[in-house]
Amino acid sequence: LFMYSPIAFDPFLALARTDTAYLYGVTQVDSELVVGGLWEVTIQFMLQRNMDLSRLLPLAEEGRRDPGETLVAYLHRVGYSRWAFYNNFEVSRVDVWRSEAYADYFRHVDASLGMFYIRWGDALVRTFAVHMFNIPKVQIENLCYFHARLKFT
């Protein structure tokens, strides 16, 4: 990873001085081939623990909620937008990922075998966790970088 220009602030100091726990640079829309099923597994996890499903709304496909439609039914109907944090550049507090809540979610996701059979990646799982656990996040603006091809001899 090569940066075109320096970051205008120290991301580690930003985490230390604010309530922010997760800084990210870029987002992407993932392929349907690698996201299938995680939406449903996450909703199931949240329902089993009586968590606030509205935290998933920023990740849902856009759609109008029908009168009388429950949030669960709406989320299942519209589905996941496939939007995710792209993990080429991210900085976070490690306590977020060491928490019992995240470990519980990760075990639930792992038990579903989607990481093995569908290739749910770490960035996708973290995207859901950041929203589900309402982790304070900030995007690093104007982050310009590129990947160079490495030549091995």
Short mmCIF file of N, CA and C in Angstrom, two decimals, residues 6-145:
data_model
loop_
_atom_site.label_atom_id
_atom_site.label_comp_id
_atom_site.label_asym_id
_atom_site.label_seq_id
_atom_site.Cartn_x
_atom_site.Cartn_y
_atom_site.Cartn_z
N PRO A 6 0.30 12.50 2.56
CA PRO A 6 0.17 12.15 3.99
C PRO A 6 -1.25 12.36 4.50
N ILE A 7 -1.60 11.61 5.50
CA ILE A 7 -2.89 11.79 6.16
C ILE A 7 -2.78 13.06 7.00
N ALA A 8 -3.82 13.88 6.97
CA ALA A 8 -3.77 15.20 7.60
C ALA A 8 -3.76 15.16 9.13
N PHE A 9 -3.96 13.99 9.71
CA PHE A 9 -3.97 13.90 11.18
C PHE A 9 -3.44 12.53 11.58
N ASP A 10 -3.13 12.40 12.83
CA ASP A 10 -2.65 11.14 13.37
C ASP A 10 -3.87 10.29 13.77
N PRO A 11 -4.15 9.20 13.05
CA PRO A 11 -5.35 8.42 13.36
C PRO A 11 -5.32 7.79 14.75
N PHE A 12 -4.14 7.47 15.25
CA PHE A 12 -4.06 6.87 16.58
C PHE A 12 -4.39 7.90 17.67
N LEU A 13 -3.93 9.14 17.49
CA LEU A 13 -4.30 10.20 18.43
C LEU A 13 -5.79 10.49 18.35
N ALA A 14 -6.34 10.44 17.14
CA ALA A 14 -7.77 10.68 16.97
C ALA A 14 -8.59 9.66 17.76
N LEU A 15 -8.17 8.41 17.73
CA LEU A 15 -8.87 7.39 18.52
C LEU A 15 -8.72 7.65 20.01
N ALA A 16 -7.53 8.02 20.41
CA ALA A 16 -7.26 8.22 21.84
C ALA A 16 -7.99 9.43 22.40
N ARG A 17 -8.19 10.45 21.61
CA ARG A 17 -8.77 11.71 22.10
C ARG A 17 -10.28 11.83 21.92
N THR A 18 -10.89 10.89 21.23
CA THR A 18 -12.33 10.98 20.97
C THR A 18 -13.01 9.68 21.37
N ASP A 19 -14.30 9.65 21.19
CA ASP A 19 -15.06 8.42 21.44
C ASP A 19 -15.05 7.50 20.22
N THR A 20 -14.35 7.89 19.18
CA THR A 20 -14.30 7.08 17.97
C THR A 20 -13.54 5.79 18.26
N ALA A 21 -14.05 4.69 17.71
CA ALA A 21 -13.39 3.40 17.91
C ALA A 21 -12.94 2.78 16.60
N TYR A 22 -13.43 3.32 15.47
CA TYR A 22 -13.13 2.71 14.17
C TYR A 22 -12.98 3.80 13.12
N LEU A 23 -11.81 3.84 12.49
CA LEU A 23 -11.55 4.76 11.38
C LEU A 23 -11.39 3.93 10.12
N TYR A 24 -12.01 4.37 9.04
CA TYR A 24 -11.90 3.62 7.78
C TYR A 24 -11.66 4.58 6.64
N GLY A 25 -11.08 4.05 5.58
CA GLY A 25 -10.75 4.89 4.45
C GLY A 25 -11.73 4.79 3.30
N VAL A 26 -12.06 3.58 2.91
CA VAL A 26 -12.83 3.38 1.68
C VAL A 26 -13.94 2.37 1.96
N THR A 27 -15.03 2.52 1.23
CA THR A 27 -16.10 1.53 1.27
C THR A 27 -16.28 0.97 -0.13
N GLN A 28 -16.97 -0.14 -0.21
CA GLN A 28 -17.22 -0.76 -1.51
C GLN A 28 -18.54 -1.51 -1.46
N VAL A 29 -19.04 -1.86 -2.62
CA VAL A 29 -20.18 -2.75 -2.73
C VAL A 29 -19.62 -4.11 -3.14
N ASP A 30 -19.82 -5.09 -2.27
CA ASP A 30 -19.25 -6.42 -2.49
C ASP A 30 -20.08 -7.23 -3.47
N SER A 31 -19.49 -8.24 -4.01
CA SER A 31 -20.15 -9.16 -4.93
C SER A 31 -21.20 -9.98 -4.19
N GLU A 32 -22.30 -10.24 -4.87
CA GLU A 32 -23.33 -11.10 -4.29
C GLU A 32 -22.78 -12.49 -3.97
N LEU A 33 -21.75 -12.89 -4.67
CA LEU A 33 -21.18 -14.22 -4.48
C LEU A 33 -20.55 -14.41 -3.11
N VAL A 34 -20.13 -13.32 -2.46
CA VAL A 34 -19.42 -13.44 -1.19
C VAL A 34 -20.18 -12.87 0.01
N VAL A 35 -21.43 -12.44 -0.19
CA VAL A 35 -22.19 -11.90 0.94
C VAL A 35 -23.40 -12.75 1.29
N GLY A 36 -23.75 -13.67 0.45
CA GLY A 36 -24.97 -14.45 0.62
C GLY A 36 -25.10 -15.11 1.97
N GLY A 37 -26.21 -14.83 2.65
CA GLY A 37 -26.53 -15.48 3.90
C GLY A 37 -26.12 -14.74 5.16
N LEU A 38 -25.11 -13.88 5.08
CA LEU A 38 -24.65 -13.20 6.30
C LEU A 38 -25.71 -12.26 6.85
N TRP A 39 -26.47 -11.64 6.00
CA TRP A 39 -27.57 -10.76 6.43
C TRP A 39 -28.53 -11.53 7.33
N GLU A 40 -28.96 -12.70 6.86
CA GLU A 40 -29.91 -13.51 7.60
C GLU A 40 -29.30 -14.04 8.91
N VAL A 41 -28.03 -14.46 8.85
CA VAL A 41 -27.34 -14.95 10.04
C VAL A 41 -27.23 -13.85 11.09
N THR A 42 -26.96 -12.62 10.64
CA THR A 42 -26.83 -11.49 11.55
C THR A 42 -28.19 -11.12 12.16
N ILE A 43 -29.23 -11.10 11.36
CA ILE A 43 -30.58 -10.81 11.88
C ILE A 43 -30.96 -11.87 12.92
N GLN A 44 -30.68 -13.13 12.62
CA GLN A 44 -30.97 -14.21 13.57
C GLN A 44 -30.23 -13.99 14.89
N PHE A 45 -28.94 -13.66 14.79
CA PHE A 45 -28.14 -13.39 15.98
C PHE A 45 -28.76 -12.26 16.81
N MET A 46 -29.14 -11.20 16.15
CA MET A 46 -29.69 -10.04 16.86
C MET A 46 -31.04 -10.36 17.49
N LEU A 47 -31.87 -11.12 16.80
CA LEU A 47 -33.17 -11.49 17.35
C LEU A 47 -33.01 -12.39 18.58
N GLN A 48 -32.07 -13.32 18.55
CA GLN A 48 -31.84 -14.21 19.69
C GLN A 48 -31.40 -13.45 20.93
N ARG A 49 -30.83 -12.26 20.74
CA ARG A 49 -30.31 -11.47 21.86
C ARG A 49 -31.12 -10.19 22.11
N ASN A 50 -32.27 -10.09 21.47
CA ASN A 50 -33.15 -8.92 21.62
C ASN A 50 -32.41 -7.61 21.36
N MET A 51 -31.60 -7.59 20.31
CA MET A 51 -30.84 -6.39 19.95
C MET A 51 -31.69 -5.50 19.05
N ASP A 52 -31.31 -4.25 18.95
CA ASP A 52 -32.03 -3.25 18.16
C ASP A 52 -31.74 -3.44 16.67
N LEU A 53 -32.68 -4.01 15.95
CA LEU A 53 -32.51 -4.28 14.51
C LEU A 53 -32.39 -3.01 13.68
N SER A 54 -32.85 -1.89 14.21
CA SER A 54 -32.77 -0.65 13.43
C SER A 54 -31.31 -0.26 13.14
N ARG A 55 -30.38 -0.80 13.91
CA ARG A 55 -28.96 -0.51 13.65
C ARG A 55 -28.50 -1.07 12.31
N LEU A 56 -29.25 -2.02 11.75
CA LEU A 56 -28.91 -2.57 10.43
C LEU A 56 -29.47 -1.74 9.27
N LEU A 57 -30.34 -0.79 9.56
CA LEU A 57 -30.98 -0.02 8.49
C LEU A 57 -29.98 0.65 7.54
N PRO A 58 -28.85 1.20 8.02
CA PRO A 58 -27.90 1.80 7.07
C PRO A 58 -27.31 0.79 6.07
N LEU A 59 -27.41 -0.49 6.38
CA LEU A 59 -26.86 -1.53 5.50
C LEU A 59 -27.91 -2.14 4.58
N ALA A 60 -29.17 -1.79 4.79
CA ALA A 60 -30.26 -2.38 4.02
C ALA A 60 -30.39 -1.72 2.64
N GLU A 61 -30.87 -2.51 1.69
CA GLU A 61 -31.22 -1.94 0.38
C GLU A 61 -32.31 -0.90 0.62
N GLU A 62 -32.32 0.10 -0.21
CA GLU A 62 -33.36 1.12 -0.06
C GLU A 62 -34.70 0.54 -0.47
N GLY A 63 -35.70 0.89 0.26
CA GLY A 63 -37.05 0.43 -0.05
C GLY A 63 -38.02 1.06 0.92
N ARG A 64 -39.24 1.11 0.52
CA ARG A 64 -40.29 1.70 1.37
C ARG A 64 -40.87 0.61 2.26
N ARG A 65 -40.96 0.94 3.54
CA ARG A 65 -41.54 -0.01 4.49
C ARG A 65 -43.05 0.07 4.39
N ASP A 66 -43.68 -1.07 4.18
CA ASP A 66 -45.13 -1.14 4.05
C ASP A 66 -45.80 -0.87 5.38
N PRO A 67 -46.98 -0.23 5.36
CA PRO A 67 -47.71 0.01 6.60
C PRO A 67 -47.97 -1.31 7.33
N GLY A 68 -47.68 -1.33 8.60
CA GLY A 68 -47.91 -2.53 9.40
C GLY A 68 -46.82 -3.59 9.29
N GLU A 69 -45.84 -3.36 8.42
CA GLU A 69 -44.77 -4.33 8.23
C GLU A 69 -43.78 -4.24 9.40
N THR A 70 -43.45 -5.36 9.98
CA THR A 70 -42.48 -5.34 11.07
C THR A 70 -41.09 -5.04 10.51
N LEU A 71 -40.23 -4.58 11.38
CA LEU A 71 -38.86 -4.28 10.97
C LEU A 71 -38.16 -5.55 10.48
N VAL A 72 -38.41 -6.67 11.15
CA VAL A 72 -37.80 -7.94 10.74
C VAL A 72 -38.24 -8.30 9.32
N ALA A 73 -39.55 -8.21 9.06
CA ALA A 73 -40.07 -8.55 7.73
C ALA A 73 -39.49 -7.60 6.68
N TYR A 74 -39.41 -6.33 7.02
CA TYR A 74 -38.86 -5.34 6.08
C TYR A 74 -37.40 -5.66 5.75
N LEU A 75 -36.59 -5.91 6.78
CA LEU A 75 -35.17 -6.21 6.55
C LEU A 75 -34.99 -7.46 5.71
N HIS A 76 -35.81 -8.47 5.95
CA HIS A 76 -35.73 -9.69 5.13
C HIS A 76 -36.17 -9.41 3.69
N ARG A 77 -37.19 -8.57 3.53
CA ARG A 77 -37.70 -8.29 2.18
C ARG A 77 -36.72 -7.48 1.34
N VAL A 78 -36.17 -6.41 1.91
CA VAL A 78 -35.29 -5.55 1.10
C VAL A 78 -33.88 -6.12 0.98
N GLY A 79 -33.42 -6.82 2.00
CA GLY A 79 -32.10 -7.44 1.94
C GLY A 79 -30.95 -6.47 2.19
N TYR A 80 -29.78 -7.01 2.04
CA TYR A 80 -28.53 -6.30 2.31
C TYR A 80 -28.05 -5.58 1.06
N SER A 81 -27.61 -4.35 1.21
CA SER A 81 -27.15 -3.54 0.08
C SER A 81 -25.79 -3.96 -0.44
N ARG A 82 -25.08 -4.79 0.28
CA ARG A 82 -23.73 -5.28 -0.05
C ARG A 82 -22.66 -4.21 0.17
N TRP A 83 -23.01 -3.09 0.81
CA TRP A 83 -22.06 -2.03 1.14
C TRP A 83 -21.22 -2.49 2.31
N ALA A 84 -19.90 -2.27 2.23
CA ALA A 84 -19.01 -2.72 3.31
C ALA A 84 -17.79 -1.82 3.41
N PHE A 85 -17.20 -1.80 4.59
CA PHE A 85 -15.91 -1.14 4.76
C PHE A 85 -14.88 -1.96 3.99
N TYR A 86 -14.03 -1.29 3.29
CA TYR A 86 -12.96 -1.95 2.56
C TYR A 86 -11.73 -1.87 3.45
N ASN A 87 -11.15 -3.00 3.77
CA ASN A 87 -10.15 -3.01 4.83
C ASN A 87 -8.71 -2.78 4.36
N ASN A 88 -8.53 -2.10 3.26
CA ASN A 88 -7.16 -1.74 2.87
C ASN A 88 -6.56 -0.72 3.82
N PHE A 89 -7.41 0.10 4.41
CA PHE A 89 -6.93 1.06 5.39
C PHE A 89 -7.99 1.23 6.47
N GLU A 90 -7.67 0.79 7.65
CA GLU A 90 -8.56 0.95 8.79
C GLU A 90 -7.72 0.97 10.05
N VAL A 91 -8.20 1.71 11.03
CA VAL A 91 -7.55 1.80 12.32
C VAL A 91 -8.67 1.68 13.35
N SER A 92 -8.45 0.85 14.35
CA SER A 92 -9.49 0.73 15.37
C SER A 92 -8.87 0.42 16.72
N ARG A 93 -9.69 0.60 17.73
CA ARG A 93 -9.27 0.19 19.07
C ARG A 93 -9.42 -1.32 19.16
N VAL A 94 -8.42 -1.99 19.67
CA VAL A 94 -8.47 -3.45 19.72
C VAL A 94 -9.50 -3.97 20.73
N ASP A 95 -9.85 -3.16 21.71
CA ASP A 95 -10.83 -3.64 22.68
C ASP A 95 -12.19 -3.93 22.04
N VAL A 96 -12.49 -3.27 20.94
CA VAL A 96 -13.74 -3.54 20.22
C VAL A 96 -13.78 -5.00 19.78
N TRP A 97 -12.69 -5.47 19.21
CA TRP A 97 -12.65 -6.83 18.64
C TRP A 97 -12.35 -7.89 19.69
N ARG A 98 -11.94 -7.45 20.87
CA ARG A 98 -11.69 -8.38 21.98
C ARG A 98 -12.89 -8.48 22.93
N SER A 99 -13.94 -7.73 22.66
CA SER A 99 -15.10 -7.72 23.54
C SER A 99 -15.84 -9.06 23.47
N GLU A 100 -16.52 -9.39 24.54
CA GLU A 100 -17.31 -10.63 24.57
C GLU A 100 -18.45 -10.57 23.55
N ALA A 101 -19.04 -9.39 23.37
CA ALA A 101 -20.13 -9.24 22.41
C ALA A 101 -19.66 -9.59 20.99
N TYR A 102 -18.50 -9.05 20.59
CA TYR A 102 -17.99 -9.35 19.25
C TYR A 102 -17.60 -10.82 19.15
N ALA A 103 -16.96 -11.36 20.18
CA ALA A 103 -16.56 -12.77 20.16
C ALA A 103 -17.79 -13.67 20.01
N ASP A 104 -18.88 -13.31 20.68
CA ASP A 104 -20.13 -14.06 20.59
C ASP A 104 -20.66 -14.02 19.15
N TYR A 105 -20.67 -12.83 18.55
CA TYR A 105 -21.12 -12.70 17.16
C TYR A 105 -20.21 -13.50 16.23
N PHE A 106 -18.92 -13.39 16.42
CA PHE A 106 -17.98 -14.09 15.56
C PHE A 106 -18.18 -15.60 15.66
N ARG A 107 -18.39 -16.11 16.87
CA ARG A 107 -18.65 -17.55 17.03
C ARG A 107 -19.92 -17.95 16.31
N HIS A 108 -20.95 -17.10 16.39
CA HIS A 108 -22.22 -17.37 15.72
C HIS A 108 -22.02 -17.43 14.20
N VAL A 109 -21.30 -16.45 13.67
CA VAL A 109 -21.02 -16.40 12.23
C VAL A 109 -20.18 -17.61 11.83
N ASP A 110 -19.16 -17.91 12.60
CA ASP A 110 -18.28 -19.04 12.30
C ASP A 110 -19.06 -20.36 12.30
N ALA A 111 -19.96 -20.52 13.24
CA ALA A 111 -20.74 -21.76 13.34
C ALA A 111 -21.66 -21.96 12.14
N SER A 112 -22.01 -20.88 11.46
CA SER A 112 -22.88 -20.99 10.28
C SER A 112 -22.12 -21.50 9.05
N LEU A 113 -20.80 -21.53 9.12
CA LEU A 113 -19.90 -22.03 8.08
C LEU A 113 -19.84 -21.16 6.82
N GLY A 114 -20.41 -19.95 6.90
CA GLY A 114 -20.37 -19.05 5.75
C GLY A 114 -18.98 -18.55 5.40
N MET A 115 -18.12 -18.41 6.40
CA MET A 115 -16.74 -17.99 6.10
C MET A 115 -16.02 -19.06 5.31
N PHE A 116 -16.36 -20.31 5.57
CA PHE A 116 -15.71 -21.41 4.87
C PHE A 116 -16.33 -21.66 3.50
N TYR A 117 -17.67 -21.74 3.43
CA TYR A 117 -18.32 -22.11 2.18
C TYR A 117 -18.59 -20.94 1.24
N ILE A 118 -18.84 -19.76 1.79
CA ILE A 118 -19.21 -18.62 0.95
C ILE A 118 -18.08 -17.60 0.83
N ARG A 119 -17.14 -17.64 1.74
CA ARG A 119 -16.00 -16.73 1.77
C ARG A 119 -16.37 -15.36 2.34
N TRP A 120 -17.19 -15.37 3.41
CA TRP A 120 -17.42 -14.10 4.10
C TRP A 120 -16.07 -13.66 4.65
N GLY A 121 -15.65 -12.47 4.31
CA GLY A 121 -14.36 -11.99 4.75
C GLY A 121 -14.43 -11.19 6.03
N ASP A 122 -13.26 -10.87 6.56
CA ASP A 122 -13.18 -10.12 7.81
C ASP A 122 -13.78 -8.73 7.69
N ALA A 123 -13.60 -8.08 6.55
CA ALA A 123 -14.15 -6.73 6.38
C ALA A 123 -15.67 -6.75 6.43
N LEU A 124 -16.26 -7.74 5.82
CA LEU A 124 -17.72 -7.86 5.81
C LEU A 124 -18.26 -8.11 7.22
N VAL A 125 -17.64 -9.01 7.94
CA VAL A 125 -18.07 -9.32 9.31
C VAL A 125 -17.89 -8.09 10.20
N ARG A 126 -16.79 -7.36 10.04
CA ARG A 126 -16.58 -6.15 10.84
C ARG A 126 -17.60 -5.07 10.49
N THR A 127 -17.96 -4.96 9.21
CA THR A 127 -18.97 -3.98 8.81
C THR A 127 -20.27 -4.21 9.57
N PHE A 128 -20.71 -5.45 9.61
CA PHE A 128 -21.93 -5.77 10.35
C PHE A 128 -21.76 -5.48 11.83
N ALA A 129 -20.62 -5.86 12.40
CA ALA A 129 -20.39 -5.65 13.83
C ALA A 129 -20.38 -4.17 14.19
N VAL A 130 -19.72 -3.35 13.38
CA VAL A 130 -19.66 -1.91 13.66
C VAL A 130 -21.07 -1.32 13.73
N HIS A 131 -21.95 -1.75 12.84
CA HIS A 131 -23.32 -1.23 12.86
C HIS A 131 -24.14 -1.87 13.99
N MET A 132 -24.06 -3.17 14.11
CA MET A 132 -24.85 -3.90 15.09
C MET A 132 -24.56 -3.45 16.52
N PHE A 133 -23.28 -3.22 16.83
CA PHE A 133 -22.89 -2.83 18.18
C PHE A 133 -22.76 -1.32 18.32
N ASN A 134 -23.17 -0.58 17.29
CA ASN A 134 -23.19 0.88 17.32
C ASN A 134 -21.82 1.45 17.69
N ILE A 135 -20.78 0.93 17.06
CA ILE A 135 -19.41 1.35 17.33
C ILE A 135 -19.16 2.70 16.67
N PRO A 136 -18.72 3.71 17.42
CA PRO A 136 -18.47 5.03 16.83
C PRO A 136 -17.41 4.95 15.73
N LYS A 137 -17.76 5.47 14.55
CA LYS A 137 -16.89 5.36 13.39
C LYS A 137 -16.74 6.69 12.68
N VAL A 138 -15.62 6.85 11.99
CA VAL A 138 -15.33 8.06 11.22
C VAL A 138 -14.60 7.65 9.96
N GLN A 139 -15.01 8.23 8.84
CA GLN A 139 -14.30 7.98 7.59
C GLN A 139 -13.16 8.98 7.45
N ILE A 140 -12.02 8.48 7.03
CA ILE A 140 -10.87 9.35 6.77
C ILE A 140 -11.06 9.89 5.35
N GLU A 141 -11.26 11.18 5.26
CA GLU A 141 -11.53 11.81 3.97
C GLU A 141 -10.26 11.95 3.14
N ASN A 142 -10.43 11.95 1.83
CA ASN A 142 -9.35 12.20 0.88
C ASN A 142 -8.15 11.28 1.08
N LEU A 143 -8.44 10.05 1.33
CA LEU A 143 -7.38 9.05 1.49
C LEU A 143 -7.00 8.55 0.10
N CYS A 144 -5.82 8.88 -0.34
CA CYS A 144 -5.36 8.52 -1.68
C CYS A 144 -4.22 7.52 -1.58
N TYR A 145 -4.45 6.32 -2.07
CA TYR A 145 -3.41 5.30 -2.01
C TYR A 145 -3.53 4.39 -3.23
#
